PDB file of C-alpha atoms in Angstrom:
ATOM      1  CA  UNK J1056       2.309   7.330  -7.810  1.00 92.00           C
ATOM      2  CA  UNK J1057       4.982   6.495  -5.258  1.00 93.00           C
ATOM      3  CA  UNK J1058       5.708  10.205  -4.824  1.00 95.00           C
ATOM      4  CA  UNK J1059       2.007  10.797  -3.997  1.00 95.00           C
ATOM      5  CA  UNK J1060       2.125   8.104  -1.481  1.00 96.00           C
ATOM      6  CA  UNK J1061       5.247   9.229   0.164  1.00 95.00           C
ATOM      7  CA  UNK J1062       4.147  12.943   0.184  1.00 96.00           C
ATOM      8  CA  UNK J1063       0.952  11.793   1.919  1.00 96.00           C
ATOM      9  CA  UNK J1064       3.026   9.501   4.345  1.00 96.00           C
ATOM     10  CA  UNK J1065       5.267  12.479   5.360  1.00 96.00           C
ATOM     11  CA  UNK J1066       2.452  14.996   5.639  1.00 96.00           C
ATOM     12  CA  UNK J1067       0.101  12.903   7.639  1.00 96.00           C
ATOM     13  CA  UNK J1068       2.447  10.541   9.388  1.00 94.00           C
ATOM     14  CA  UNK J1069       0.582   7.496   7.796  1.00 93.00           C
ATOM     15  CA  UNK J1070       2.054   4.167   6.687  1.00 95.00           C
ATOM     16  CA  UNK J1071       0.458   3.802   3.079  1.00 97.00           C
ATOM     17  CA  UNK J1072       3.437   2.705   1.293  1.00 97.00           C
ATOM     18  CA  UNK J1073       4.777   0.430   3.846  1.00 97.00           C
ATOM     19  CA  UNK J1074       1.162  -1.107   4.287  1.00 97.00           C
ATOM     20  CA  UNK J1075       1.218  -1.666   0.542  1.00 97.00           C
ATOM     21  CA  UNK J1076       4.344  -3.476   0.441  1.00 97.00           C
ATOM     22  CA  UNK J1077       3.436  -5.793   3.245  1.00 98.00           C
ATOM     23  CA  UNK J1078       0.004  -6.276   1.514  1.00 97.00           C
ATOM     24  CA  UNK J1079       1.750  -7.337  -1.686  1.00 97.00           C
ATOM     25  CA  UNK J1080       4.137  -9.669   0.207  1.00 97.00           C
ATOM     26  CA  UNK J1081       1.108 -11.103   1.779  1.00 97.00           C
ATOM     27  CA  UNK J1082      -0.736 -11.865  -1.530  1.00 96.00           C
ATOM     28  CA  UNK J1083      -3.423  -9.319  -1.050  1.00 95.00           C
ATOM     29  CA  UNK J1084      -4.603 -11.135   2.078  1.00 97.00           C
ATOM     30  CA  UNK J1085      -5.906  -8.193   4.691  1.00 96.00           C
ATOM     31  CA  UNK J1086      -5.880 -10.449   7.596  1.00 97.00           C
ATOM     32  CA  UNK J1087      -2.349 -11.540   7.064  1.00 98.00           C
ATOM     33  CA  UNK J1088      -1.207  -7.954   6.556  1.00 98.00           C
ATOM     34  CA  UNK J1089      -3.012  -6.875   9.710  1.00 98.00           C
ATOM     35  CA  UNK J1090      -1.291  -9.545  11.615  1.00 98.00           C
ATOM     36  CA  UNK J1091       2.145  -8.591  10.489  1.00 98.00           C
ATOM     37  CA  UNK J1092       1.679  -4.805  10.830  1.00 98.00           C
ATOM     38  CA  UNK J1093      -0.063  -5.286  14.389  1.00 97.00           C
ATOM     39  CA  UNK J1094      -2.970  -3.573  13.043  1.00 97.00           C
ATOM     40  CA  UNK J1095      -6.828  -4.086  12.864  1.00 98.00           C
ATOM     41  CA  UNK J1096      -8.038  -5.348   9.489  1.00 98.00           C
ATOM     42  CA  UNK J1097     -10.205  -2.381   9.224  1.00 98.00           C
ATOM     43  CA  UNK J1098      -7.257  -0.271   9.364  1.00 97.00           C
ATOM     44  CA  UNK J1099      -5.791  -2.123   6.481  1.00 97.00           C
ATOM     45  CA  UNK J1100      -8.971  -1.787   4.492  1.00 96.00           C
ATOM     46  CA  UNK J1101      -8.832   2.060   5.478  1.00 96.00           C
ATOM     47  CA  UNK J1102      -5.273   2.450   4.091  1.00 97.00           C
ATOM     48  CA  UNK J1103      -5.969   0.584   0.897  1.00 97.00           C
ATOM     49  CA  UNK J1104      -9.139   2.554   0.287  1.00 96.00           C
ATOM     50  CA  UNK J1105      -7.008   5.892   0.865  1.00 96.00           C
ATOM     51  CA  UNK J1106      -4.444   4.579  -1.283  1.00 96.00           C
ATOM     52  CA  UNK J1107      -7.116   4.033  -4.327  1.00 95.00           C
ATOM     53  CA  UNK J1108      -8.472   7.293  -3.614  1.00 95.00           C
ATOM     54  CA  UNK J1109      -5.219   9.128  -3.819  1.00 95.00           C
ATOM     55  CA  UNK J1110      -4.155   7.178  -6.895  1.00 94.00           C
ATOM     56  CA  UNK J1111      -7.608   7.406  -8.544  1.00 94.00           C
ATOM     57  CA  UNK J1112      -7.955   3.532  -8.900  1.00 92.00           C
ATOM     58  CA  UNK J1113     -11.054   1.650  -8.733  1.00 90.00           C
ATOM     59  CA  UNK J1114     -11.132  -0.123  -5.278  1.00 85.00           C
ATOM     60  CA  UNK J1115     -12.411  -3.403  -7.021  1.00 85.00           C
ATOM     61  CA  UNK J1116      -9.420  -3.514  -9.245  1.00 85.00           C
ATOM     62  CA  UNK J1117      -6.930  -1.977  -6.547  1.00 91.00           C
ATOM     63  CA  UNK J1118      -4.832  -5.022  -5.874  1.00 94.00           C
ATOM     64  CA  UNK J1119      -3.480  -5.514  -9.536  1.00 93.00           C
ATOM     65  CA  UNK J1120      -2.504  -2.061  -9.889  1.00 93.00           C
ATOM     66  CA  UNK J1121      -0.959  -2.082  -6.261  1.00 95.00           C
ATOM     67  CA  UNK J1122       0.916  -4.933  -7.194  1.00 96.00           C
ATOM     68  CA  UNK J1123       2.506  -3.811 -10.092  1.00 95.00           C
ATOM     69  CA  UNK J1124       3.256  -0.444  -8.466  1.00 94.00           C
ATOM     70  CA  UNK J1125       5.013  -2.082  -5.504  1.00 95.00           C
ATOM     71  CA  UNK J1126       6.942  -4.552  -7.649  1.00 95.00           C
ATOM     72  CA  UNK J1127       8.305  -1.751  -9.799  1.00 94.00           C
ATOM     73  CA  UNK J1128       9.162   0.372  -6.868  1.00 94.00           C
ATOM     74  CA  UNK J1129      11.047  -2.580  -5.047  1.00 93.00           C
ATOM     75  CA  UNK J1130      12.954  -3.303  -8.408  1.00 92.00           C
ATOM     76  CA  UNK J1131      13.813   0.512  -8.682  1.00 86.00           C
ATOM     77  CA  UNK J1132      14.873   0.500  -5.145  1.00 82.00           C
ATOM     78  CA  UNK J1133      17.350  -2.488  -5.754  1.00 79.00           C
ATOM     79  CA  UNK J1134      18.669  -1.051  -8.912  1.00 81.00           C
ATOM     80  CA  UNK J1135      19.621   2.315  -7.316  1.00 69.00           C
ATOM     81  CA  UNK J1136      21.703   0.954  -4.465  1.00 59.00           C
TER      82      UNK J1136
END
């Protein structure tokens, strides 16, 4: 799943993965995420929707999957350093 996001980010110069990391650190609050990333809340919603589409995740349950994905990703990064 991370590879799908990083490939998309590289190809389209988007910030999906970084947005998800901040989104999880903000406990799923779109407005707080938008403020931290200096983006409009609709931009954050668009990125979340794009992520759900890319990963074939139901948007209504998106936060739970994203939370687990990002936490595992961050653990993996810490252990590989």
